[in-house]
Amino acid sequence: MSNVTIFDHPLIQHKLAILRDEKTSTKEFRELISEISMLMCYEATRNLPLEDVEIKTPMAKMTAKKIAGRKLAFVPILRAGCGMLDAMLTMVPSAKVGHIGLYRDEVTHKPVEYYNKLPGDIEERDVFVLDPMLATGGSAVDAINIIKRSRPRSIKFLCIIAVPEGIEALTSAHPDVELYCAAKDEKLNENCYILPGLGDAGDRIYGTDVVGEVTVDKRGSTVKLPAKK
Ligand code: PRP
Ligand code: URA
């Protein structure tokens, strides 16, 4: 599993604990996804090559370092991947952005494609695919299949929570893709949701989960939902 990096930085782990908590509000959830993504971006770009540049400070000339002309592209998987995008662009404002729209069919749990728009010059770019959840791995594998048709220079996949099933699916289908995640959780439940996970990432980012005392969630279970703050 040399292509898999699990971040154990204390700041990431601390924020992840709050993110997972069912009592965390939509606003806090979005902020935490952004903060964790920023920290992950910092780590995942650690090996970008540098080149020497000659500059002059107010005090003296010097040879400084800049990133060596690597062009990046960020590709969030809609919807939940968009929660990670602004943070990535804060760190690398010059990156271009593509979008891939996939949703998981609630019965088959297989991804269904509904949108795909990538930068025209993606062949010259290193792509970072963004999605907070790697569950069965179906969405990640399909998104990367779509991106590979446009022949980018390299692909990395950044997610917040992964499970062994998803890691296995992604690394078998795309052994050349580096995978970064903040946590490796235990397993999938019978509806292919991550345990302990954080629930439905898209619903928690956008506040589209049903609120009420007792309801039936989209996985068919009777659940008591916390009121939003
Ligand atoms: C979630 C998540 C991933 C996918 C992961 O998206 O954001 O894209 O499920 O599951 P997989 O690894 O089993 O494919 P979802 O399909 O719920 O769409 P949404 O982001 O629009 O809510
Ligand atoms: N998608 C999510 O948003 N959460 C899961 O646990 C699995 C897939």
Tab-separated table of C-alpha atoms and ligand atoms in Angstrom:
chain	number	residue	atom	x	y	z
A	1	MET	CA	0.000	0.000	0.000
A	2	SER	CA	2.874	2.327	-0.804
A	3	ASN	CA	0.480	4.603	-2.716
A	4	VAL	CA	-1.712	5.191	0.332
A	5	THR	CA	-0.994	7.969	2.846
A	6	ILE	CA	-3.112	8.304	5.981
A	7	PHE	CA	-2.581	11.641	7.703
A	8	ASP	CA	-2.101	11.307	11.435
A	9	HIS	CA	-1.456	14.987	12.132
A	10	PRO	CA	-3.035	15.954	15.491
A	11	LEU	CA	-4.822	18.987	14.026
A	12	ILE	CA	-6.463	16.833	11.353
A	13	GLN	CA	-7.463	14.162	13.877
A	14	HIS	CA	-8.915	16.753	16.262
A	15	LYS	CA	-10.991	18.437	13.557
A	16	LEU	CA	-12.116	15.051	12.278
A	17	ALA	CA	-13.501	14.129	15.708
A	18	ILE	CA	-15.720	17.243	15.661
A	19	LEU	CA	-16.665	16.668	12.018
A	20	ARG	CA	-17.918	13.153	12.723
A	21	ASP	CA	-20.057	14.195	15.711
A	22	GLU	CA	-23.765	14.033	14.865
A	23	LYS	CA	-24.332	17.211	16.892
A	24	THR	CA	-22.056	19.291	14.617
A	25	SER	CA	-24.110	21.897	12.713
A	26	THR	CA	-24.121	22.304	8.926
A	27	LYS	CA	-22.134	25.543	9.226
A	28	GLU	CA	-19.458	23.987	11.437
A	29	PHE	CA	-19.368	20.877	9.241
A	30	ARG	CA	-18.635	22.941	6.126
A	31	GLU	CA	-15.952	24.938	7.934
A	32	LEU	CA	-14.293	21.780	9.229
A	33	ILE	CA	-14.298	20.114	5.789
A	34	SER	CA	-12.510	23.232	4.507
A	35	GLU	CA	-9.978	23.329	7.340
A	36	ILE	CA	-9.160	19.624	7.018
A	37	SER	CA	-8.851	19.974	3.234
A	38	MET	CA	-6.409	22.848	3.644
A	39	LEU	CA	-4.216	20.779	5.945
A	40	MET	CA	-4.414	17.799	3.580
A	41	CYS	CA	-3.499	19.997	0.611
A	42	TYR	CA	-0.433	21.172	2.496
A	43	GLU	CA	0.691	17.571	3.033
A	44	ALA	CA	-0.308	16.240	-0.400
A	45	THR	CA	1.690	18.942	-2.205
A	46	ARG	CA	4.818	18.278	-0.111
A	47	ASN	CA	6.711	16.706	-3.035
A	48	LEU	CA	6.045	19.344	-5.691
A	49	PRO	CA	9.400	20.103	-7.315
A	50	LEU	CA	11.064	23.466	-6.623
A	51	GLU	CA	13.359	25.546	-8.800
A	52	ASP	CA	15.847	28.276	-7.984
A	53	VAL	CA	14.807	31.870	-8.708
A	54	GLU	CA	16.922	34.974	-8.346
A	55	ILE	CA	15.196	37.697	-6.303
A	56	LYS	CA	16.197	40.842	-4.488
A	57	THR	CA	14.922	41.532	-0.982
A	58	PRO	CA	15.087	45.114	0.350
A	59	MET	CA	18.399	44.010	1.862
A	60	ALA	CA	20.227	41.839	-0.696
A	61	LYS	CA	20.068	39.612	-3.756
A	62	MET	CA	19.415	35.933	-3.071
A	63	THR	CA	18.573	32.622	-4.722
A	64	ALA	CA	15.109	31.620	-3.499
A	65	LYS	CA	12.824	28.654	-4.337
A	66	LYS	CA	9.548	28.576	-6.244
A	67	ILE	CA	7.372	25.698	-7.417
A	68	ALA	CA	8.853	24.530	-10.703
A	69	GLY	CA	6.154	25.314	-13.228
A	70	ARG	CA	3.906	22.419	-12.206
A	71	LYS	CA	0.375	23.110	-13.273
A	72	LEU	CA	-2.354	21.664	-11.088
A	73	ALA	CA	-6.039	20.914	-11.637
A	74	PHE	CA	-8.565	20.179	-8.896
A	75	VAL	CA	-11.510	17.954	-9.785
A	76	PRO	CA	-14.207	17.657	-7.112
A	77	ILE	CA	-16.737	14.846	-7.467
A	78	LEU	CA	-20.174	16.489	-7.169
A	79	ARG	CA	-21.673	17.203	-4.725
A	80	ALA	CA	-19.622	16.518	-1.640
A	81	GLY	CA	-16.214	17.051	-3.276
A	82	CYS	CA	-17.129	20.724	-3.779
A	83	GLY	CA	-16.926	21.133	-0.007
A	84	MET	CA	-13.163	20.613	-0.307
A	85	LEU	CA	-12.574	22.895	-3.291
A	86	ASP	CA	-12.356	26.420	-1.844
A	87	ALA	CA	-9.741	25.323	0.678
A	88	MET	CA	-7.614	23.780	-2.071
A	89	LEU	CA	-7.914	26.951	-4.176
A	90	THR	CA	-6.928	29.076	-1.190
A	91	MET	CA	-3.674	27.131	-1.059
A	92	VAL	CA	-3.131	26.959	-4.866
A	93	PRO	CA	-5.086	29.844	-6.470
A	94	SER	CA	-3.643	29.218	-9.940
A	95	ALA	CA	-5.072	25.693	-10.215
A	96	LYS	CA	-7.762	25.062	-12.812
A	97	VAL	CA	-10.963	23.280	-11.827
A	98	GLY	CA	-12.893	20.437	-13.453
A	99	HIS	CA	-16.123	18.875	-12.202
A	100	ILE	CA	-17.409	15.323	-12.369
A	101	GLY	CA	-21.022	14.693	-11.410
A	102	LEU	CA	-21.702	11.244	-9.991
A	103	TYR	CA	-24.310	10.013	-7.565
A	104	ARG	CA	-24.630	6.592	-5.999
A	105	ASP	CA	-27.776	4.742	-6.935
A	106	GLU	CA	-29.483	4.075	-3.609
A	107	VAL	CA	-30.355	0.474	-4.480
A	108	THR	CA	-27.344	-0.785	-6.439
A	109	HIS	CA	-24.834	1.597	-4.744
A	110	LYS	CA	-23.180	1.953	-8.163
A	111	PRO	CA	-22.187	5.438	-9.360
A	112	VAL	CA	-24.256	7.129	-12.068
A	113	GLU	CA	-22.554	9.856	-14.138
A	114	TYR	CA	-24.533	13.052	-14.811
A	115	TYR	CA	-21.910	15.747	-15.503
A	116	ASN	CA	-18.318	16.036	-16.684
A	117	LYS	CA	-16.346	19.165	-17.563
A	118	LEU	CA	-12.542	19.167	-17.367
A	119	PRO	CA	-9.943	21.846	-18.193
A	120	GLY	CA	-8.942	21.737	-21.884
A	121	ASP	CA	-5.224	21.646	-21.073
A	122	ILE	CA	-5.476	18.827	-18.547
A	123	GLU	CA	-2.719	16.922	-20.400
A	124	GLU	CA	-0.230	19.402	-18.939
A	125	ARG	CA	-1.606	19.151	-15.411
A	126	ASP	CA	-1.284	17.117	-12.230
A	127	VAL	CA	-4.839	16.367	-11.112
A	128	PHE	CA	-6.102	16.209	-7.528
A	129	VAL	CA	-9.501	14.479	-7.369
A	130	LEU	CA	-11.526	15.584	-4.328
A	131	ASP	CA	-14.242	13.652	-2.497
A	132	PRO	CA	-14.617	13.391	1.281
A	133	MET	CA	-15.803	9.750	1.243
A	134	LEU	CA	-14.234	6.606	-0.247
A	135	ALA	CA	-16.813	3.906	0.530
A	136	THR	CA	-17.162	1.086	-2.042
A	137	GLY	CA	-14.717	3.052	-4.196
A	138	GLY	CA	-17.083	2.924	-7.197
A	139	SER	CA	-17.362	6.710	-7.537
A	140	ALA	CA	-13.605	7.249	-7.224
A	141	VAL	CA	-12.774	4.505	-9.743
A	142	ASP	CA	-15.305	5.825	-12.292
A	143	ALA	CA	-14.240	9.462	-11.826
A	144	ILE	CA	-10.610	8.521	-12.435
A	145	ASN	CA	-11.583	6.437	-15.482
A	146	ILE	CA	-13.271	9.540	-16.903
A	147	ILE	CA	-10.289	11.798	-16.100
A	148	LYS	CA	-7.751	9.331	-17.539
A	149	ARG	CA	-9.409	9.541	-20.956
A	150	SER	CA	-8.017	13.106	-21.123
A	151	ARG	CA	-4.478	11.901	-20.260
A	152	PRO	CA	-3.433	14.186	-17.371
A	153	ARG	CA	0.201	14.117	-16.238
A	154	SER	CA	-0.659	12.436	-12.910
A	155	ILE	CA	-3.609	11.867	-10.594
A	156	LYS	CA	-3.885	11.989	-6.804
A	157	PHE	CA	-7.094	11.216	-4.899
A	158	LEU	CA	-7.804	13.162	-1.700
A	159	CYS	CA	-10.550	11.973	0.627
A	160	ILE	CA	-11.279	12.531	4.287
A	161	ILE	CA	-12.556	9.074	5.307
A	162	ALA	CA	-11.799	5.794	3.535
A	163	VAL	CA	-12.581	2.153	4.341
A	164	PRO	CA	-10.504	-0.898	3.384
A	165	GLU	CA	-13.042	-1.937	0.702
A	166	GLY	CA	-12.716	1.435	-1.074
A	167	ILE	CA	-8.943	1.550	-0.725
A	168	GLU	CA	-8.692	-1.939	-2.238
A	169	ALA	CA	-11.041	-1.053	-5.123
A	170	LEU	CA	-9.188	2.158	-5.948
A	171	THR	CA	-5.635	0.842	-5.630
A	172	SER	CA	-6.459	-2.277	-7.711
A	173	ALA	CA	-8.184	-0.342	-10.504
A	174	HIS	CA	-5.673	2.536	-10.497
A	175	PRO	CA	-2.346	1.448	-8.975
A	176	ASP	CA	-0.686	4.577	-10.397
A	177	VAL	CA	-2.932	6.936	-8.400
A	178	GLU	CA	-1.717	8.174	-5.023
A	179	LEU	CA	-4.396	8.100	-2.354
A	180	TYR	CA	-4.434	10.477	0.624
A	181	CYS	CA	-6.948	10.247	3.442
A	182	ALA	CA	-7.355	11.599	6.964
A	183	ALA	CA	-8.755	8.378	8.440
A	184	LYS	CA	-9.141	4.714	7.596
A	185	ASP	CA	-12.413	3.557	9.143
A	186	GLU	CA	-13.525	0.057	10.009
A	187	LYS	CA	-15.971	-1.122	7.353
A	188	LEU	CA	-19.131	-0.542	5.314
A	189	ASN	CA	-22.602	-1.271	6.672
A	190	GLU	CA	-25.172	-3.295	4.719
A	191	ASN	CA	-26.148	-0.121	2.810
A	192	CYS	CA	-22.561	0.668	1.874
A	193	TYR	CA	-22.240	3.551	4.349
A	194	ILE	CA	-18.980	3.945	6.226
A	195	LEU	CA	-18.846	2.847	9.882
A	196	PRO	CA	-18.271	4.782	12.056
A	197	GLY	CA	-17.931	7.404	9.271
A	198	LEU	CA	-19.801	10.675	9.475
A	199	GLY	CA	-23.075	9.914	7.691
A	200	ASP	CA	-23.895	11.330	4.255
A	201	ALA	CA	-21.200	13.893	3.494
A	202	GLY	CA	-23.176	15.761	0.805
A	203	ASP	CA	-26.253	16.041	3.010
A	204	ARG	CA	-24.201	17.279	5.953
A	205	ILE	CA	-22.336	19.875	3.842
A	206	TYR	CA	-25.475	21.249	2.211
A	207	GLY	CA	-27.996	20.684	5.003
A	208	THR	CA	-30.238	18.495	2.864
A	209	ASP	CA	-30.815	15.816	5.489
A	210	VAL	CA	-34.335	15.531	6.887
A	211	VAL	CA	-34.744	17.117	10.311
A	212	GLY	CA	-37.249	15.821	12.808
A	213	GLU	CA	-37.679	13.741	15.890
A	214	VAL	CA	-37.919	10.351	14.221
A	215	THR	CA	-37.664	9.690	10.501
A	216	VAL	CA	-36.732	7.045	7.976
A	217	ASP	CA	-33.399	7.886	6.408
A	218	LYS	CA	-32.536	7.256	2.774
A	219	ARG	CA	-30.947	3.942	3.741
A	220	GLY	CA	-34.318	2.729	5.038
A	221	SER	CA	-33.444	2.821	8.750
A	222	THR	CA	-35.576	4.502	11.396
A	223	VAL	CA	-33.409	7.169	12.992
A	224	LYS	CA	-33.743	10.003	15.444
A	225	LEU	CA	-32.133	13.066	13.878
A	226	PRO	CA	-30.643	15.872	15.933
A	227	ALA	CA	-32.140	19.325	15.356
A	228	LYS	CA	-29.820	21.633	13.452
A	229	LYS	CA	-28.324	24.511	15.427
B	1	PRP	C1	-20.990	10.082	-1.844
B	1	PRP	C2	-19.564	10.553	-1.695
B	1	PRP	C3	-18.864	9.812	-2.807
B	1	PRP	C4	-19.604	8.499	-2.846
B	1	PRP	C5	-18.772	7.468	-2.161
B	1	PRP	O1	-21.627	10.786	-2.838
B	1	PRP	O2	-19.432	11.940	-1.750
B	1	PRP	O3	-18.936	10.483	-4.056
B	1	PRP	O4	-20.841	8.696	-2.134
B	1	PRP	O5	-19.343	6.221	-2.258
B	1	PRP	P1	-18.672	5.023	-3.094
B	1	PRP	O6	-17.222	5.007	-2.709
B	1	PRP	O7	-19.421	3.805	-2.585
B	1	PRP	O8	-18.903	5.276	-4.545
B	1	PRP	P2	-23.175	10.561	-3.180
B	1	PRP	O9	-23.311	9.508	-4.227
B	1	PRP	O10	-23.956	10.362	-1.912
B	1	PRP	O11	-23.568	11.924	-3.878
B	1	PRP	P3	-23.646	13.397	-3.277
B	1	PRP	O12	-22.220	13.862	-3.053
B	1	PRP	O13	-24.315	14.137	-4.364
B	1	PRP	O14	-24.439	13.357	-2.007
B	2	URA	N1	-21.172	8.404	0.945
B	2	URA	C1	-21.284	9.165	2.059
B	2	URA	O1	-21.540	10.375	1.980
B	2	URA	N2	-21.107	8.560	3.247
B	2	URA	C2	-20.825	7.256	3.365
B	2	URA	O2	-20.652	6.767	4.503
B	2	URA	C3	-20.726	6.489	2.192
B	2	URA	C4	-20.895	7.091	0.984
